[in-house]
Short mmCIF file of C-alpha atoms in Angstrom, two decimals:
data_model
loop_
_atom_site.label_atom_id
_atom_site.label_comp_id
_atom_site.label_asym_id
_atom_site.label_seq_id
_atom_site.Cartn_x
_atom_site.Cartn_y
_atom_site.Cartn_z
CA UNK A 1 0.00 0.00 0.00
CA UNK A 2 1.38 3.39 -1.04
CA UNK A 3 -0.07 6.24 1.02
CA UNK A 4 0.74 9.91 0.62
CA UNK A 5 -1.64 12.25 2.46
CA UNK A 6 0.25 15.44 1.60
CA UNK A 7 0.76 17.57 -1.50
CA UNK A 8 4.08 18.68 -2.99
CA UNK A 9 3.83 22.47 -3.19
CA UNK A 10 6.57 25.10 -3.00
CA UNK A 11 9.32 22.53 -2.57
CA UNK A 12 7.86 20.74 0.44
CA UNK A 13 5.16 18.27 1.44
CA UNK A 14 2.19 20.17 2.85
CA UNK A 15 -1.16 19.31 4.38
CA UNK A 16 -3.90 19.79 1.77
CA UNK A 17 -6.72 22.22 2.35
CA UNK A 18 -9.18 19.67 1.00
CA UNK A 19 -9.88 16.40 2.80
CA UNK A 20 -10.60 14.42 -0.37
CA UNK A 21 -8.53 11.28 -1.02
CA UNK A 22 -7.82 9.49 -4.30
CA UNK A 23 -7.96 5.70 -4.01
CA UNK A 24 -5.93 3.89 -6.65
CA UNK A 25 -7.36 0.51 -7.65
CA UNK A 26 -5.35 -2.27 -9.25
CA UNK A 27 -6.73 -3.04 -12.73
CA UNK A 28 -5.64 -6.67 -12.18
CA UNK A 29 -6.86 -7.50 -8.67
CA UNK A 30 -9.50 -4.75 -8.39
CA UNK A 31 -8.16 -4.04 -4.88
CA UNK A 32 -7.07 -0.67 -3.51
CA UNK A 33 -3.27 -0.46 -3.72
CA UNK A 34 -2.67 3.16 -2.74
CA UNK A 35 -4.13 6.44 -1.63
CA UNK A 36 -3.09 10.01 -2.29
CA UNK A 37 -4.27 13.44 -1.28
CA UNK A 38 -6.52 15.17 -3.79
CA UNK A 39 -6.05 18.90 -4.36
CA UNK A 40 -8.88 21.33 -3.78
CA UNK A 41 -9.37 24.90 -5.09
CA UNK A 42 -7.26 26.44 -2.32
CA UNK A 43 -4.47 23.96 -3.04
CA UNK A 44 -4.50 24.86 -6.73
CA UNK A 45 -4.25 28.53 -5.80
CA UNK A 46 -1.31 27.80 -3.47
CA UNK A 47 0.48 25.79 -6.13
CA UNK A 48 0.05 28.49 -8.78
CA UNK A 49 1.15 31.17 -6.30
CA UNK A 50 4.28 29.16 -5.48
CA UNK A 51 5.08 28.68 -9.18
CA UNK A 52 4.36 32.36 -9.80
CA UNK A 53 6.74 33.45 -7.03
CA UNK A 54 9.44 31.08 -8.27
CA UNK A 55 9.18 32.57 -11.74
CA UNK A 56 8.61 36.22 -10.95
CA UNK A 57 11.09 36.61 -8.08
CA UNK A 58 13.09 33.38 -7.83
CA UNK A 59 16.51 32.42 -9.11
CA UNK A 60 15.46 29.63 -11.51
CA UNK A 61 14.55 31.69 -14.63
CA UNK A 62 17.57 33.95 -14.01
CA UNK A 63 20.10 31.13 -13.89
CA UNK A 64 22.34 30.42 -16.83
CA UNK A 65 21.03 27.54 -18.98
CA UNK A 66 24.06 25.46 -17.92
CA UNK A 67 23.01 25.74 -14.27
CA UNK A 68 19.52 24.46 -15.04
CA UNK A 69 21.03 21.66 -17.13
CA UNK A 70 23.18 20.64 -14.16
CA UNK A 71 20.10 20.53 -11.91
CA UNK A 72 18.13 18.36 -14.34
CA UNK A 73 21.14 16.11 -14.86
CA UNK A 74 21.19 15.64 -11.10
CA UNK A 75 17.51 14.68 -11.24
CA UNK A 76 18.27 12.13 -13.99
CA UNK A 77 20.82 10.45 -11.73
CA UNK A 78 18.34 10.16 -8.87
CA UNK A 79 15.64 8.97 -11.27
CA UNK A 80 17.95 6.22 -12.52
CA UNK A 81 18.50 4.96 -8.97
CA UNK A 82 14.73 4.65 -8.42
CA UNK A 83 13.75 3.34 -11.85
CA UNK A 84 12.81 -0.14 -10.57
CA UNK A 85 10.47 1.38 -7.97
CA UNK A 86 8.92 3.63 -10.60
CA UNK A 87 8.32 0.75 -13.03
CA UNK A 88 6.70 -1.43 -10.34
CA UNK A 89 4.46 1.44 -9.26
CA UNK A 90 3.26 2.23 -12.79
CA UNK A 91 2.66 -1.44 -13.54
CA UNK A 92 0.57 -1.80 -10.38
CA UNK A 93 -1.51 1.36 -10.79
CA UNK A 94 -2.39 1.25 -14.51
CA UNK A 95 -1.86 -2.44 -15.35
CA UNK A 96 1.02 -1.98 -17.79
CA UNK A 97 2.95 -5.26 -18.23
CA UNK A 98 6.10 -4.98 -16.14
CA UNK A 99 8.39 -5.61 -19.11
CA UNK A 100 6.76 -2.74 -21.00
CA UNK A 101 6.76 -0.60 -17.85
CA UNK A 102 10.50 -1.01 -17.42
CA UNK A 103 11.20 -0.27 -21.08
CA UNK A 104 8.74 2.42 -22.15
CA UNK A 105 7.20 3.75 -18.96
CA UNK A 106 10.54 4.35 -17.18
CA UNK A 107 13.62 3.82 -19.35
CA UNK A 108 12.19 6.02 -22.11
CA UNK A 109 11.42 8.96 -19.76
CA UNK A 110 14.89 8.63 -18.24
CA UNK A 111 16.36 8.75 -21.74
CA UNK A 112 14.26 11.83 -22.47
CA UNK A 113 15.61 13.71 -19.44
CA UNK A 114 19.18 13.17 -20.57
CA UNK A 115 18.32 13.89 -24.20
CA UNK A 116 16.65 17.19 -23.33
CA UNK A 117 19.67 18.22 -21.27
CA UNK A 118 21.83 17.54 -24.33
CA UNK A 119 19.49 19.52 -26.58
CA UNK A 120 19.46 22.43 -24.12
CA UNK A 121 23.27 22.49 -24.03
CA UNK A 122 23.32 23.17 -27.78
CA UNK A 123 20.17 25.27 -27.97
CA UNK A 124 20.47 28.75 -29.49
CA UNK A 125 19.27 30.81 -26.53
CA UNK A 126 20.04 34.03 -28.34
CA UNK A 127 20.89 35.02 -31.88
CA UNK A 128 22.21 38.21 -33.48
CA UNK A 129 20.93 38.82 -36.99
CA UNK A 130 21.32 41.71 -39.43
CA UNK A 131 18.36 44.07 -39.44
CA UNK A 132 16.90 45.79 -42.49
CA UNK A 133 17.95 49.25 -41.25
CA UNK A 134 21.64 48.49 -40.92
CA UNK A 135 21.61 47.56 -37.23
CA UNK A 136 21.95 44.14 -35.72
CA UNK A 137 18.88 42.74 -34.00
CA UNK A 138 19.24 40.41 -31.03
CA UNK A 139 16.58 37.74 -30.67
CA UNK A 140 16.60 36.11 -27.24
CA UNK A 141 14.62 33.08 -26.12
CA UNK A 142 12.93 33.82 -22.79
CA UNK A 143 10.88 31.41 -20.65
CA UNK A 144 7.16 31.65 -21.31
CA UNK A 145 6.33 31.79 -17.59
CA UNK A 146 4.25 29.54 -15.34
CA UNK A 147 3.22 26.32 -17.09
CA UNK A 148 0.24 24.09 -16.33
CA UNK A 149 1.12 20.54 -17.41
CA UNK A 150 -1.89 18.23 -17.58
CA UNK A 151 -1.12 14.57 -18.29
CA UNK A 152 -3.27 11.44 -18.72
CA UNK A 153 -2.80 8.03 -17.17
CA UNK A 154 -1.66 5.86 -20.08
CA UNK A 155 2.03 6.88 -20.35
CA UNK A 156 2.26 9.00 -17.22
CA UNK A 157 5.99 9.44 -16.73
CA UNK A 158 6.82 9.80 -20.41
CA UNK A 159 4.15 12.47 -20.89
CA UNK A 160 5.16 14.22 -17.68
CA UNK A 161 8.86 14.31 -18.54
CA UNK A 162 8.27 15.58 -22.09
CA UNK A 163 6.42 18.58 -20.64
CA UNK A 164 8.10 19.29 -17.31
CA UNK A 165 11.75 18.84 -18.29
CA UNK A 166 11.88 21.17 -21.34
CA UNK A 167 9.76 23.71 -19.45
CA UNK A 168 12.21 23.69 -16.53
CA UNK A 169 15.22 23.83 -18.83
CA UNK A 170 13.71 26.90 -20.51
CA UNK A 171 13.45 28.59 -17.11
CA UNK A 172 9.73 28.14 -16.50
CA UNK A 173 8.07 26.97 -13.31
CA UNK A 174 5.45 24.22 -13.51
CA UNK A 175 2.22 23.07 -11.89
CA UNK A 176 1.67 19.41 -12.77
CA UNK A 177 -1.77 17.80 -12.68
CA UNK A 178 -1.55 14.01 -12.97
CA UNK A 179 -4.56 11.81 -13.64
CA UNK A 180 -6.19 10.14 -10.61
CA UNK A 181 -5.41 6.69 -12.03
CA UNK A 182 -1.67 7.42 -12.15
CA UNK A 183 -1.23 9.69 -9.15
CA UNK A 184 1.21 7.38 -7.35
CA UNK A 185 4.05 7.70 -9.87
CA UNK A 186 3.58 11.50 -9.91
CA UNK A 187 4.04 11.55 -6.16
CA UNK A 188 7.20 9.47 -6.49
CA UNK A 189 8.50 11.93 -9.09
CA UNK A 190 7.90 14.74 -6.59
CA UNK A 191 10.03 12.83 -4.08
CA UNK A 192 12.82 12.64 -6.66
CA UNK A 193 12.56 16.36 -7.41
CA UNK A 194 12.80 17.10 -3.69
CA UNK A 195 15.89 14.88 -3.45
CA UNK A 196 17.45 16.69 -6.42
CA UNK A 197 17.16 19.94 -4.46
CA UNK A 198 15.51 22.01 -7.17
CA UNK A 199 14.47 25.48 -5.98
CA UNK A 200 11.10 25.75 -4.17
CA UNK A 201 8.12 26.32 -6.42
CA UNK A 202 9.65 25.30 -9.72
CA UNK A 203 7.58 22.09 -9.69
CA UNK A 204 4.29 21.68 -7.83
CA UNK A 205 1.94 18.69 -8.06
CA UNK A 206 -1.85 18.96 -7.72
CA UNK A 207 -3.51 15.54 -8.17
CA UNK A 208 -7.19 15.46 -8.97
CA UNK A 209 -9.92 14.90 -11.50
CA UNK A 210 -11.48 17.06 -14.17
CA UNK A 211 -12.52 19.77 -11.71
CA UNK A 212 -8.91 20.32 -10.63
CA UNK A 213 -7.82 20.42 -14.26
CA UNK A 214 -10.47 23.00 -15.12
CA UNK A 215 -9.38 25.22 -12.22
CA UNK A 216 -5.75 24.96 -13.25
CA UNK A 217 -6.02 25.65 -16.98
CA UNK A 218 -8.34 28.62 -16.43
CA UNK A 219 -6.28 30.11 -13.59
CA UNK A 220 -5.15 33.70 -14.31
CA UNK A 221 -1.71 32.93 -12.87
CA UNK A 222 -0.94 30.44 -15.65
CA UNK A 223 0.91 31.64 -18.77
CA UNK A 224 0.98 28.42 -20.79
CA UNK A 225 -0.98 25.16 -20.77
CA UNK A 226 0.44 21.91 -22.11
CA UNK A 227 -2.32 19.29 -22.32
CA UNK A 228 -2.40 15.67 -23.42
CA UNK A 229 -5.75 13.89 -23.49
CA UNK A 230 -8.88 13.30 -25.51
CA UNK A 231 -9.93 15.55 -28.36
CA UNK A 232 -13.18 16.41 -26.57
CA UNK A 233 -11.31 17.54 -23.45
CA UNK A 234 -8.74 19.35 -25.59
CA UNK A 235 -11.44 21.51 -27.14
CA UNK A 236 -12.53 22.64 -23.66
CA UNK A 237 -8.93 23.39 -22.71
CA UNK A 238 -8.47 25.47 -25.87
CA UNK A 239 -11.62 27.47 -25.09
CA UNK A 240 -10.43 28.14 -21.53
CA UNK A 241 -7.05 29.30 -22.78
CA UNK A 242 -8.60 31.53 -25.44
CA UNK A 243 -10.55 33.35 -22.73
CA UNK A 244 -7.24 34.10 -20.93
CA UNK A 245 -5.70 34.52 -23.39
CA UNK A 246 -2.80 32.17 -22.70
CA UNK A 247 -0.60 29.96 -24.83
CA UNK A 248 -1.61 26.32 -25.22
CA UNK A 249 -0.32 23.16 -26.89
CA UNK A 250 -2.56 20.14 -27.34
CA UNK A 251 -1.62 16.50 -27.97
CA UNK A 252 -4.94 14.77 -28.50
CA UNK A 253 -6.47 11.61 -29.91
CA UNK A 254 -5.62 9.49 -32.91
CA UNK A 255 -6.96 6.85 -35.26
CA UNK A 256 -3.77 6.09 -37.10
CA UNK A 257 -3.53 3.88 -40.16
CA UNK A 258 -0.88 1.36 -41.12
CA UNK A 259 -0.72 1.06 -44.91
CA UNK A 260 0.49 -2.40 -45.87
CA UNK A 261 1.72 -2.37 -49.46
CA UNK A 262 1.51 -5.34 -51.79
CA UNK A 263 5.25 -6.11 -51.51
CA UNK A 264 5.28 -6.40 -47.69
CA UNK A 265 6.01 -9.61 -45.79
CA UNK A 266 3.01 -10.78 -43.68
CA UNK A 267 5.12 -12.09 -40.79
CA UNK A 268 7.12 -8.85 -40.58
CA UNK A 269 3.92 -6.81 -40.69
CA UNK A 270 2.34 -8.87 -37.89
CA UNK A 271 5.42 -8.42 -35.69
CA UNK A 272 5.57 -4.68 -36.34
CA UNK A 273 1.86 -4.22 -35.67
CA UNK A 274 2.10 -6.02 -32.31
CA UNK A 275 4.50 -3.38 -30.96
CA UNK A 276 2.99 -0.38 -32.72
CA UNK A 277 -0.67 -1.20 -32.06
CA UNK A 278 -0.98 -3.37 -28.95
CA UNK A 279 1.70 -2.07 -26.57
CA UNK A 280 0.18 -0.99 -23.26
CA UNK A 281 -2.94 -2.99 -24.22
CA UNK A 282 -3.57 -0.58 -27.09
CA UNK A 283 -3.88 2.38 -24.70
CA UNK A 284 -1.51 4.59 -26.69
CA UNK A 285 -2.57 7.71 -28.58
CA UNK A 286 -0.45 6.97 -31.66
CA UNK A 287 -1.37 3.27 -31.88
CA UNK A 288 -1.92 1.94 -35.40
CA UNK A 289 -5.53 0.81 -35.07
CA UNK A 290 -6.57 0.77 -38.76
CA UNK A 291 -4.67 -1.80 -40.82
CA UNK A 292 -5.04 -1.18 -44.57
CA UNK A 293 -4.14 -4.22 -46.67
CA UNK A 294 -4.24 -4.93 -50.42
CA UNK A 295 -7.42 -6.71 -51.42
CA UNK A 296 -5.47 -9.31 -53.43
CA UNK A 297 -3.47 -10.43 -50.36
CA UNK A 298 -5.97 -9.70 -47.60
CA UNK A 299 -6.24 -13.26 -46.29
CA UNK A 300 -2.44 -13.62 -45.91
CA UNK A 301 -2.16 -10.50 -43.79
CA UNK A 302 -5.28 -11.22 -41.73
CA UNK A 303 -4.07 -14.75 -40.94
CA UNK A 304 -0.63 -13.47 -39.91
CA UNK A 305 -2.10 -10.74 -37.72
CA UNK A 306 -4.52 -13.16 -36.05
CA UNK A 307 -1.80 -15.72 -35.37
CA UNK A 308 0.42 -13.07 -33.81
CA UNK A 309 -2.35 -11.68 -31.61
CA UNK A 310 -3.42 -15.13 -30.44
CA UNK A 311 0.17 -15.88 -29.37
CA UNK A 312 0.31 -12.92 -26.99
CA UNK A 313 0.11 -13.80 -23.29
CA UNK A 314 -2.72 -12.01 -21.50
CA UNK A 315 -2.57 -11.83 -17.73
CA UNK A 316 -1.01 -10.48 -14.56
CA UNK A 317 1.00 -7.34 -15.42
CA UNK A 318 3.59 -8.29 -12.78
CA UNK A 319 4.50 -11.42 -14.78
CA UNK A 320 7.47 -10.72 -17.12
CA UNK A 321 5.89 -13.03 -19.71
CA UNK A 322 2.70 -10.97 -19.97
CA UNK A 323 2.29 -9.04 -23.22
CA UNK A 324 -1.26 -7.76 -22.68
CA UNK A 325 -2.34 -6.53 -19.26
CA UNK A 326 -5.70 -5.21 -18.10
CA UNK A 327 -7.21 -1.90 -19.16
CA UNK A 328 -6.86 0.92 -16.68
CA UNK A 329 -10.41 0.95 -15.32
CA UNK A 330 -13.72 -0.86 -15.49
CA UNK A 331 -15.23 2.02 -17.46
CA UNK A 332 -12.50 1.55 -20.06
CA UNK A 333 -13.17 -2.18 -20.25
CA UNK A 334 -16.88 -1.50 -20.78
CA UNK A 335 -16.12 1.13 -23.41
CA UNK A 336 -13.87 -1.20 -25.42
CA UNK A 337 -16.34 -4.08 -25.17
CA UNK A 338 -18.99 -1.70 -26.49
CA UNK A 339 -16.89 -1.02 -29.58
CA UNK A 340 -16.43 -4.75 -30.15
CA UNK A 341 -20.19 -5.24 -30.10
CA UNK A 342 -20.56 -2.25 -32.42
CA UNK A 343 -18.13 -3.76 -34.91
CA UNK A 344 -20.07 -7.02 -34.95
CA UNK A 345 -23.43 -5.29 -35.33
CA UNK A 346 -22.18 -3.14 -38.22
CA UNK A 347 -21.10 -6.21 -40.16
CA UNK A 348 -17.35 -6.49 -39.62
CA UNK A 349 -16.03 -10.04 -39.27
CA UNK A 350 -14.65 -10.92 -35.82
CA UNK A 351 -11.47 -12.88 -36.59
CA UNK A 352 -10.16 -13.35 -33.05
CA UNK A 353 -10.80 -11.97 -29.58
CA UNK A 354 -14.14 -10.65 -28.40
CA UNK A 355 -15.78 -9.62 -25.16
CA UNK A 356 -15.23 -12.80 -23.11
CA UNK A 357 -12.68 -12.72 -20.28
CA UNK A 358 -9.34 -14.30 -21.22
CA UNK A 359 -8.87 -17.88 -20.10
CA UNK A 360 -7.75 -18.33 -16.50
CA UNK A 361 -8.73 -14.82 -15.34
CA UNK A 362 -11.66 -14.16 -13.05
CA UNK A 363 -10.87 -10.63 -11.89
CA UNK A 364 -9.38 -7.61 -13.61
CA UNK A 365 -10.46 -5.27 -16.38
CA UNK A 366 -9.21 -7.35 -19.28
CA UNK A 367 -10.09 -7.37 -22.96
CA UNK A 368 -8.69 -10.03 -25.26
CA UNK A 369 -6.67 -8.81 -28.27
CA UNK A 370 -9.38 -8.44 -30.90
CA UNK A 371 -9.11 -8.35 -34.69
CA UNK A 372 -11.83 -7.36 -37.16
CA UNK A 373 -11.70 -7.90 -40.90
CA UNK A 374 -14.05 -7.15 -43.81
CA UNK A 375 -14.59 -3.69 -42.35
CA UNK A 376 -15.22 -0.38 -44.06
CA UNK A 377 -13.83 3.00 -43.09
CA UNK A 378 -17.26 4.39 -42.21
CA UNK A 379 -17.77 1.98 -39.28
CA UNK A 380 -17.39 3.27 -35.71
CA UNK A 381 -14.49 0.88 -35.07
CA UNK A 382 -12.67 2.55 -37.99
CA UNK A 383 -13.52 6.16 -37.15
CA UNK A 384 -13.47 6.52 -33.36
CA UNK A 385 -10.53 6.15 -30.99
CA UNK A 386 -11.15 2.92 -29.05
CA UNK A 387 -8.03 3.03 -26.82
CA UNK A 388 -7.83 -0.70 -26.34
CA UNK A 389 -6.43 -3.86 -28.01
CA UNK A 390 -8.81 -3.76 -30.99
CA UNK A 391 -7.54 -3.65 -34.59
CA UNK A 392 -9.60 -3.18 -37.74
CA UNK A 393 -8.47 -4.48 -41.13
CA UNK A 394 -9.72 -2.59 -44.19
CA UNK A 395 -8.85 -3.72 -47.71
CA UNK A 396 -8.03 -1.46 -50.65
CA UNK A 397 -7.70 -1.86 -54.42
CA UNK A 398 -4.64 0.30 -55.17
CA UNK A 399 -2.17 2.63 -53.47
CA UNK A 400 -4.20 5.74 -54.21
CA UNK A 401 -7.24 4.26 -52.47
CA UNK A 402 -5.11 3.22 -49.49
CA UNK A 403 -3.88 6.77 -49.04
CA UNK A 404 -7.38 8.16 -49.46
CA UNK A 405 -8.64 5.84 -46.69
CA UNK A 406 -5.72 6.71 -44.42
CA UNK A 407 -6.48 10.43 -44.81
CA UNK A 408 -10.23 9.95 -44.40
CA UNK A 409 -10.14 10.59 -40.66
CA UNK A 410 -10.68 13.53 -38.34
CA UNK A 411 -7.35 12.65 -36.73
CA UNK A 412 -3.76 13.07 -37.89
CA UNK A 413 -1.38 12.03 -35.15
CA UNK A 414 0.60 9.15 -36.64
CA UNK A 415 0.73 6.56 -39.39
CA UNK A 416 3.01 4.04 -41.02
CA UNK A 417 3.66 2.07 -44.17
CA UNK A 418 5.03 -1.46 -44.51
CA UNK A 419 6.90 -2.20 -47.74
CA UNK A 420 9.97 -3.92 -49.16
CA UNK A 421 10.95 -0.63 -50.82
CA UNK A 422 11.90 2.08 -48.30
CA UNK A 423 11.93 4.79 -50.99
CA UNK A 424 8.39 3.82 -51.89
CA UNK A 425 7.57 4.13 -48.20
CA UNK A 426 8.91 7.70 -48.09
CA UNK A 427 6.67 8.51 -51.05
CA UNK A 428 3.64 7.22 -49.19
CA UNK A 429 4.61 9.19 -46.06
CA UNK A 430 4.64 12.42 -48.09
CA UNK A 431 1.00 11.85 -49.08
CA UNK A 432 -0.42 11.01 -45.64
CA UNK A 433 -1.51 13.95 -43.49
CA UNK A 434 -0.12 13.19 -40.05
CA UNK A 435 2.31 14.73 -37.61
CA UNK A 436 4.48 11.61 -37.37
CA UNK A 437 5.03 8.58 -39.58
CA UNK A 438 7.00 5.33 -39.59
CA UNK A 439 8.33 3.24 -42.46
CA UNK A 440 8.24 -0.48 -41.60
CA UNK A 441 7.54 0.39 -37.96
CA UNK A 442 5.33 2.50 -35.80
CA UNK A 443 6.75 5.94 -35.16
CA UNK A 444 9.58 5.50 -32.61
CA UNK A 445 9.30 8.74 -30.56
CA UNK A 446 12.91 9.75 -31.14
CA UNK A 447 13.83 12.49 -28.63
CA UNK A 448 15.65 14.42 -31.37
CA UNK A 449 12.50 14.85 -33.48
CA UNK A 450 9.28 16.82 -32.83
CA UNK A 451 6.12 14.89 -31.93
CA UNK A 452 2.56 16.10 -32.38
CA UNK A 453 -0.48 15.96 -34.61
CA UNK A 454 -2.63 17.79 -37.13
CA UNK A 455 -6.40 18.08 -37.55
CA UNK A 456 -8.25 16.93 -34.42
CA UNK A 457 -5.08 15.38 -33.03
CA UNK A 458 -4.05 18.81 -31.77
CA UNK A 459 -1.33 21.38 -32.37
CA UNK A 460 2.06 22.24 -30.96
CA UNK A 461 5.08 19.97 -30.75
CA UNK A 462 6.94 18.09 -28.05
CA UNK A 463 10.45 16.56 -28.18
CA UNK A 464 13.37 17.85 -30.21
CA UNK A 465 14.46 21.46 -30.03
CA UNK A 466 10.85 22.26 -30.87
CA UNK A 467 9.98 20.83 -27.46
CA UNK A 468 12.09 23.57 -25.86
CA UNK A 469 10.73 26.20 -28.27
CA UNK A 470 7.27 25.42 -26.93
CA UNK A 471 8.20 26.86 -23.53
CA UNK A 472 9.92 30.01 -24.76
CA UNK A 473 8.90 33.36 -26.20
CA UNK A 474 11.11 35.37 -28.54
CA UNK A 475 12.21 38.79 -27.36
CA UNK A 476 13.55 41.05 -30.13
CA UNK A 477 16.03 43.75 -29.07
CA UNK A 478 17.35 46.68 -31.11
CA UNK A 479 19.96 49.11 -29.82
CA UNK A 480 21.12 52.56 -30.89
CA UNK A 481 24.59 53.85 -30.14
CA UNK A 482 24.93 55.81 -26.89
CA UNK A 483 24.76 59.57 -27.34
#
């Protein structure tokens, strides 16, 4: 049992003003495994005030970039020492298989901290450029101010690090709002920040539900909101920021397509789809959930996909052999099962999976890896983000039709193409409207490259130098000679 009845505000653990408690329930055992304090309105105000003071009057934004890099490098070292604890905690609270938790939920965020420190060391914090009137103009990158970072539960540490770390490196202060389902790892991160001895107020954590998020993003003391979540919630965040007005970046939903060309190998496609579509039980925003295959080879690809999905071990996330764990909550299990029933009722063919509990499991919010074939792109399972281990195969006649189907979506977060000809793959990528794309793989989230979407998948970019840009404003300076 992990219990934390205090909030991390202004560099210390404090008694919350509210008496509400968040109970974290294991998606596998359905038992309470931890409790954490829930922030109330007064706590949100205190956190924003602390961040405001740290930015307006504190040392952090006035340090040299190298000093902030040293502080975040120190945090990376402490994070590395506690990575096993972090992985176990995330696996327990959201049901991520422990092998995936160690690799993607912890090792990847740790890599991102170090990568951002490297990017910041080479970042062009100021630039002198010739002006039109014969004088040099200095353009300096200044921190945007106090940042509200709102993260969901599915990849909690990765999404936290990709917001908090570049914001801190830029000289901002941050108020972090984790999701109730993944509050325990956020509290552990606060412990690591305290151990790294970062200045008071540069990071504050206010756990809570939608009401806490609404208070935070609409707070007049916030200068910039960085939000990851559903498209519906993102629209509300954008409206709240427009009323400010305040800067906002949104990383929202997806319904990404994998275009399988006629020269692709079925076994290689099946292996690539397993990682790109079913990792974290399909609860990934850039998962490839629409699989577009050539009509002339449809059966080969469907059979290979089904065989691969049926070979995946479903069960206890603490077991290193588990490939598919439970969904995060009962409501999510019910939602995904509803989509499976919808696919059947609309006429898609259920190849494998379904709504029955996996063999040998009596408790937990599980959904078997499910594959539909003979589907069309106008079905709900092809148009709406399911956020579970459900894949939909759609056949096409030629490459032009495949690209038309891929682009026929309100989303544009990711995509991929599988082909024996990489140059042909690059050609396909140029025709698909998405923020990221993979050739013979799902997009790999390289820390050197920007990540984000188009259309209803949001706007703004994380990772790369663009991820630091997101937390800066440009100040242009001209100077006349002294008289």
